[in-house]
PDB file of C-alpha atoms in Angstrom:
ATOM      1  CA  UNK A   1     114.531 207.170  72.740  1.00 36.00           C
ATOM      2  CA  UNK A   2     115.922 203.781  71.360  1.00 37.00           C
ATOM      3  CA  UNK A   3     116.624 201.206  74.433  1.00 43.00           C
ATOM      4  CA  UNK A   4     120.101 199.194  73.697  1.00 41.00           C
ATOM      5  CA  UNK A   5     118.822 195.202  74.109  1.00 46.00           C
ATOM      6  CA  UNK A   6     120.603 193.201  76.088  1.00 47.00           C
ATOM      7  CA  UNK A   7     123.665 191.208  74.592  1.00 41.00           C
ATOM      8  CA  UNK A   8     123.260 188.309  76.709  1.00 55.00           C
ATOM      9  CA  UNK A   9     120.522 185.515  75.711  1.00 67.00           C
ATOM     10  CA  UNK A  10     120.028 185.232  79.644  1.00 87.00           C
ATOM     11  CA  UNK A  11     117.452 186.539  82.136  1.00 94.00           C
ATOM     12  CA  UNK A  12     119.320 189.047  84.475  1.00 96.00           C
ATOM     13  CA  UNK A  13     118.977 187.788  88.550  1.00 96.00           C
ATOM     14  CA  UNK A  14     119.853 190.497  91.187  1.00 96.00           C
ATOM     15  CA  UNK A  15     119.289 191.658  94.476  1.00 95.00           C
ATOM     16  CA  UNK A  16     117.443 195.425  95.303  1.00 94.00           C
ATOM     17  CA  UNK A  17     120.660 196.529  96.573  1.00 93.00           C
ATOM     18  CA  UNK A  18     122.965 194.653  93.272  1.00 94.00           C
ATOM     19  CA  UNK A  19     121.524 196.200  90.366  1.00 93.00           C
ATOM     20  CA  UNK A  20     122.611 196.235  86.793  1.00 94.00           C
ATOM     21  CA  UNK A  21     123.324 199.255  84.697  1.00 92.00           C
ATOM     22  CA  UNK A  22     119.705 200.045  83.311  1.00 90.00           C
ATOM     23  CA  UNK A  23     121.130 198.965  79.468  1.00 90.00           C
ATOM     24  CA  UNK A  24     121.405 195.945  80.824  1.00 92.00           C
ATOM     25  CA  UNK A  25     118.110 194.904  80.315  1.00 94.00           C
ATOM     26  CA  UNK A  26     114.411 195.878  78.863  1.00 93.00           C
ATOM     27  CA  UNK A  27     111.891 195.121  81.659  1.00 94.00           C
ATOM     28  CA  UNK A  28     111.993 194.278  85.131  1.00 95.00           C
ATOM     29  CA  UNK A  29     110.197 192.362  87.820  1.00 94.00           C
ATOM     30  CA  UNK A  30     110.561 192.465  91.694  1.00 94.00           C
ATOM     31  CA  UNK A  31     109.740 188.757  93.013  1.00 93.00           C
ATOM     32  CA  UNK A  32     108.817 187.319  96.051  1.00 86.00           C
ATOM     33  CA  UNK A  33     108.015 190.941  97.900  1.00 84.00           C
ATOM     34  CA  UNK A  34     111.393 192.619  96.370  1.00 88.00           C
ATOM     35  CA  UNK A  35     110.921 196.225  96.636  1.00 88.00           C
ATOM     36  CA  UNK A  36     110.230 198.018  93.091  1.00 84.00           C
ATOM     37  CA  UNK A  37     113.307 199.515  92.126  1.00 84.00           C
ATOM     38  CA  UNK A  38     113.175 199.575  88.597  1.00 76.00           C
ATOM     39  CA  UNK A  39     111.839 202.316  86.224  1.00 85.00           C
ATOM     40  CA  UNK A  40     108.260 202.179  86.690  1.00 90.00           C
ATOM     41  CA  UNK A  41     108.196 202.241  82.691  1.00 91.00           C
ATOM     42  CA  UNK A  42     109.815 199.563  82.090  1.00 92.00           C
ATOM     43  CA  UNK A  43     108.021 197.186  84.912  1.00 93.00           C
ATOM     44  CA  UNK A  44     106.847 193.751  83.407  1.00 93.00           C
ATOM     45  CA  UNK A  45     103.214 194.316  82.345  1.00 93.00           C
ATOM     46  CA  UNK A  46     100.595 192.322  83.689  1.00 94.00           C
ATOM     47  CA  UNK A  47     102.862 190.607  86.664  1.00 92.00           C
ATOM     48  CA  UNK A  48     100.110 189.264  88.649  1.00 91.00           C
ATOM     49  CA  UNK A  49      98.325 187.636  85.881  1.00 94.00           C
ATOM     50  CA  UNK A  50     101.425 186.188  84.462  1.00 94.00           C
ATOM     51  CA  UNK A  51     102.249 185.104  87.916  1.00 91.00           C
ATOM     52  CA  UNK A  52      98.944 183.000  87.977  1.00 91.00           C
ATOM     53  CA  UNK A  53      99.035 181.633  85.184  1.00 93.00           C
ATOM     54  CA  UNK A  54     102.768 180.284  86.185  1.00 92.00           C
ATOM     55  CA  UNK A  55     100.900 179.047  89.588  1.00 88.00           C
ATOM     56  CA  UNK A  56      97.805 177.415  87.567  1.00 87.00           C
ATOM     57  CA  UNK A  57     100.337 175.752  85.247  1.00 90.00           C
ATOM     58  CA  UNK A  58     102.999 174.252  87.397  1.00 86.00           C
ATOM     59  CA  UNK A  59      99.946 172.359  88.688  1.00 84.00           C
ATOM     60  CA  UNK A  60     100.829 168.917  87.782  1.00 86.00           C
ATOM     61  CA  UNK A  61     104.191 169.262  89.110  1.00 86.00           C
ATOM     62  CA  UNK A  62     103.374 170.266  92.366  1.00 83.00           C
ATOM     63  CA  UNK A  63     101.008 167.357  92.164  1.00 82.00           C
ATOM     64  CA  UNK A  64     103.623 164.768  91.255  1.00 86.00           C
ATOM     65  CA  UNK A  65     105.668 165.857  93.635  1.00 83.00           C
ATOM     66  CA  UNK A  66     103.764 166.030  96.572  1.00 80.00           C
ATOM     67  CA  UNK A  67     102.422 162.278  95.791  1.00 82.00           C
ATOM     68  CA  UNK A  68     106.056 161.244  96.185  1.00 84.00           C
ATOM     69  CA  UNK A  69     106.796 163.695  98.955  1.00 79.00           C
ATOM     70  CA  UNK A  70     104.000 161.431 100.682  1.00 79.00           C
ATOM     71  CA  UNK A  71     105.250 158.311 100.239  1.00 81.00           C
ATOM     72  CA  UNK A  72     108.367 159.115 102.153  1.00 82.00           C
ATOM     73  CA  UNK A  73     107.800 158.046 106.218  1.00 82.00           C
ATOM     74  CA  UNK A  74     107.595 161.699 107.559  1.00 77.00           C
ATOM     75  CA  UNK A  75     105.432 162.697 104.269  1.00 71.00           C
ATOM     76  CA  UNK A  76     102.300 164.016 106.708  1.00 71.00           C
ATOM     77  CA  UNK A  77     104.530 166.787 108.381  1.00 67.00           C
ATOM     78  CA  UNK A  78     105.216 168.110 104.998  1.00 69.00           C
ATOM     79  CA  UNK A  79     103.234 171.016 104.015  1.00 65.00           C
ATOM     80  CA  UNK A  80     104.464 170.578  99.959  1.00 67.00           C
ATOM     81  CA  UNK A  81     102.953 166.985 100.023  1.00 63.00           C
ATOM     82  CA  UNK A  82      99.494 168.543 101.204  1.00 63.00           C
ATOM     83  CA  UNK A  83      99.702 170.858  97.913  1.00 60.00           C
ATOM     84  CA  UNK A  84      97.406 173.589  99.175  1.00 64.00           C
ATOM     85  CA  UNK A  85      97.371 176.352  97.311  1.00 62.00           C
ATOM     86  CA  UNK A  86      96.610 178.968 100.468  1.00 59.00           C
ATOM     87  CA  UNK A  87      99.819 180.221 101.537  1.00 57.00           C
ATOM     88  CA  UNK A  88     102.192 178.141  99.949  1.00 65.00           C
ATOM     89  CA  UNK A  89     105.620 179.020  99.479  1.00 79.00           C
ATOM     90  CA  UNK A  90     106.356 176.248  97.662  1.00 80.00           C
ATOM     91  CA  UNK A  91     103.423 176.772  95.032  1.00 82.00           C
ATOM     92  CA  UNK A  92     104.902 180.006  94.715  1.00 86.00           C
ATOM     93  CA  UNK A  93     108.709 179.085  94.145  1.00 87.00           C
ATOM     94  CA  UNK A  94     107.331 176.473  91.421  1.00 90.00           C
ATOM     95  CA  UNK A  95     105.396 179.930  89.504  1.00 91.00           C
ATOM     96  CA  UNK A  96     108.505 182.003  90.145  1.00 93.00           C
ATOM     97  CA  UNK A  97     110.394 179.313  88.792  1.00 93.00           C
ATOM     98  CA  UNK A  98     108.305 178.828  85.343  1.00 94.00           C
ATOM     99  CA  UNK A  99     107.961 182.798  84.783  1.00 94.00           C
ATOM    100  CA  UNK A 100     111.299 182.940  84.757  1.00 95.00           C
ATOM    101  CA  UNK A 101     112.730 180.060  83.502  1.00 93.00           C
ATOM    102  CA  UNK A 102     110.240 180.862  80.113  1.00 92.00           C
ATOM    103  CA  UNK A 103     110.693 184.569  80.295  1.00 92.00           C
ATOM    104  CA  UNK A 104     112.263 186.547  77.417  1.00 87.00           C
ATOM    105  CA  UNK A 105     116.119 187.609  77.311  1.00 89.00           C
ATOM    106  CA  UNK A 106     116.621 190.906  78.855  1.00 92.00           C
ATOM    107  CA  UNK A 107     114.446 190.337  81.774  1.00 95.00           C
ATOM    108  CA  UNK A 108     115.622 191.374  85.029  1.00 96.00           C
ATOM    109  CA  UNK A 109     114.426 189.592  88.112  1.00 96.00           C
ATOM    110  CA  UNK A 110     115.253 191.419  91.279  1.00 96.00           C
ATOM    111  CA  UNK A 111     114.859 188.687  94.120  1.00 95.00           C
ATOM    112  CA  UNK A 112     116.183 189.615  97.838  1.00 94.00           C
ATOM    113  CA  UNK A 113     115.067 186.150  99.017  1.00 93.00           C
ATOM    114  CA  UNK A 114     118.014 183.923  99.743  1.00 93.00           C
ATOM    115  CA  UNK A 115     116.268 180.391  98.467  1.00 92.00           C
ATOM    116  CA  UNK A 116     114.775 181.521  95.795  1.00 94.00           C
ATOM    117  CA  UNK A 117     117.347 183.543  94.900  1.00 96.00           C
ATOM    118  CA  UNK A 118     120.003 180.423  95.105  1.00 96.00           C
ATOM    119  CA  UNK A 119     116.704 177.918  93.138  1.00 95.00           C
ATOM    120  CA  UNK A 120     116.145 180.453  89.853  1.00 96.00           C
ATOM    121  CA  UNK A 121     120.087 180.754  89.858  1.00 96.00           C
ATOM    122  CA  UNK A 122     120.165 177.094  89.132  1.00 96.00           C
ATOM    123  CA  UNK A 123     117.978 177.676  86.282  1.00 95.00           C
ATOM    124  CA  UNK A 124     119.728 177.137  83.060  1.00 91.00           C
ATOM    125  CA  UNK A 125     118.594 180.652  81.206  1.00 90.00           C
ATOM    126  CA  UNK A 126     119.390 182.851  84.816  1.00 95.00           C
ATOM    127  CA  UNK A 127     122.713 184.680  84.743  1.00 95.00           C
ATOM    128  CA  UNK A 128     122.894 185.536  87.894  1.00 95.00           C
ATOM    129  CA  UNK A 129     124.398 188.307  90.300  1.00 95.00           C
ATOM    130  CA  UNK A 130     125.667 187.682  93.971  1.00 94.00           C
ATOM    131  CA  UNK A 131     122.802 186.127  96.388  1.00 94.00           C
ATOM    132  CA  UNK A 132     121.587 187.117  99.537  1.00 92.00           C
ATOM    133  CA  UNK A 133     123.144 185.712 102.796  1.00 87.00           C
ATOM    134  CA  UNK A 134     121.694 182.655 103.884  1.00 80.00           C
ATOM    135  CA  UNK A 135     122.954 183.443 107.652  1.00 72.00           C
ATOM    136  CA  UNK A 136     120.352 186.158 109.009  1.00 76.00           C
ATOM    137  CA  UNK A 137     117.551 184.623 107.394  1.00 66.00           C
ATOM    138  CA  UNK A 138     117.975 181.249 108.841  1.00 67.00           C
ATOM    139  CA  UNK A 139     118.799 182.625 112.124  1.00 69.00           C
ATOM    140  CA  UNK A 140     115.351 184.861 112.170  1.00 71.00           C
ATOM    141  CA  UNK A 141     113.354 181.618 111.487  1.00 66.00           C
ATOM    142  CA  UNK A 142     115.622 179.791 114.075  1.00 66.00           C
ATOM    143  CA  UNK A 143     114.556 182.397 116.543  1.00 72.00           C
ATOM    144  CA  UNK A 144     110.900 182.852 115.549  1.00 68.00           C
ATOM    145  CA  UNK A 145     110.862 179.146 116.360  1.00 63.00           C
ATOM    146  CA  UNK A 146     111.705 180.014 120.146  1.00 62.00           C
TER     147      UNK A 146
END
């Protein structure tokens, strides 16, 4: 069976629950613990070591950044500035951001997470869907803070 490419020269950003007709696009990725909802088939091959190699390469911009984010007068309380790679969301936003932003046409990234969702919409090849509500997320982390 022949697969119809996509039309647009765009990667394809959607929530789980906002897919696009499978046509739409050739392979798939679920980022940032998005559940798997694509064909199995066409999954992106070899996610995690793609996903590294974003993480290892965005390197020098985290670096850059977090020497600046250090200058500023609050720059100890930031955990960006400290660029550690353990549990870093920021680290990981940067290798989200570079997979996609130098993926192929016809990619679909399925993203439920309302900042990254709203950060690889900004990016210039993303032709993007509806995001997630901001609202319920923030008001979680306002809560867990209690």
């Amino acid at each position: 069976m022949t697969r119809n490419r996509p039309s647009a020269n765009a990667v394809i950003l959607r929530r789980s629950d906002d897919l696009p007709e499978e046509d739409a696009y050739t392979v798939w990725l679920a980022a940032a613990g998005a559940p798997p909802v694509g064909d199995p088939e066409r999954k992106l091959p070899h996610l995690a070591r793609r996903l590294e190699e974003a993480f290892d390469a965005s390197r020098d911009t985290w670096l850059r950044l977090a020497r600046d984010m250090g200058a500023e007068p609050t720059g100890e309380l930031s955990h960006a500035a400290a660029a550690g790679a353990f549990g870093s969301d920021f680290g990981l936003m940067l290798a989200w951001s570079r997979l996609v932003a130098t993926a192929e046409p016809g990619l679909l990234a399925i993203c439920d997470d309302p900042w990254l969702f709203r950060h690889l919409a900004a990016l210039p090849n993303v032709r993007a869907g509806n995001a997630p509500p901001l609202f319920a997320a923030a008001m979680k982390l306002r809560l867990r803070g209690f």
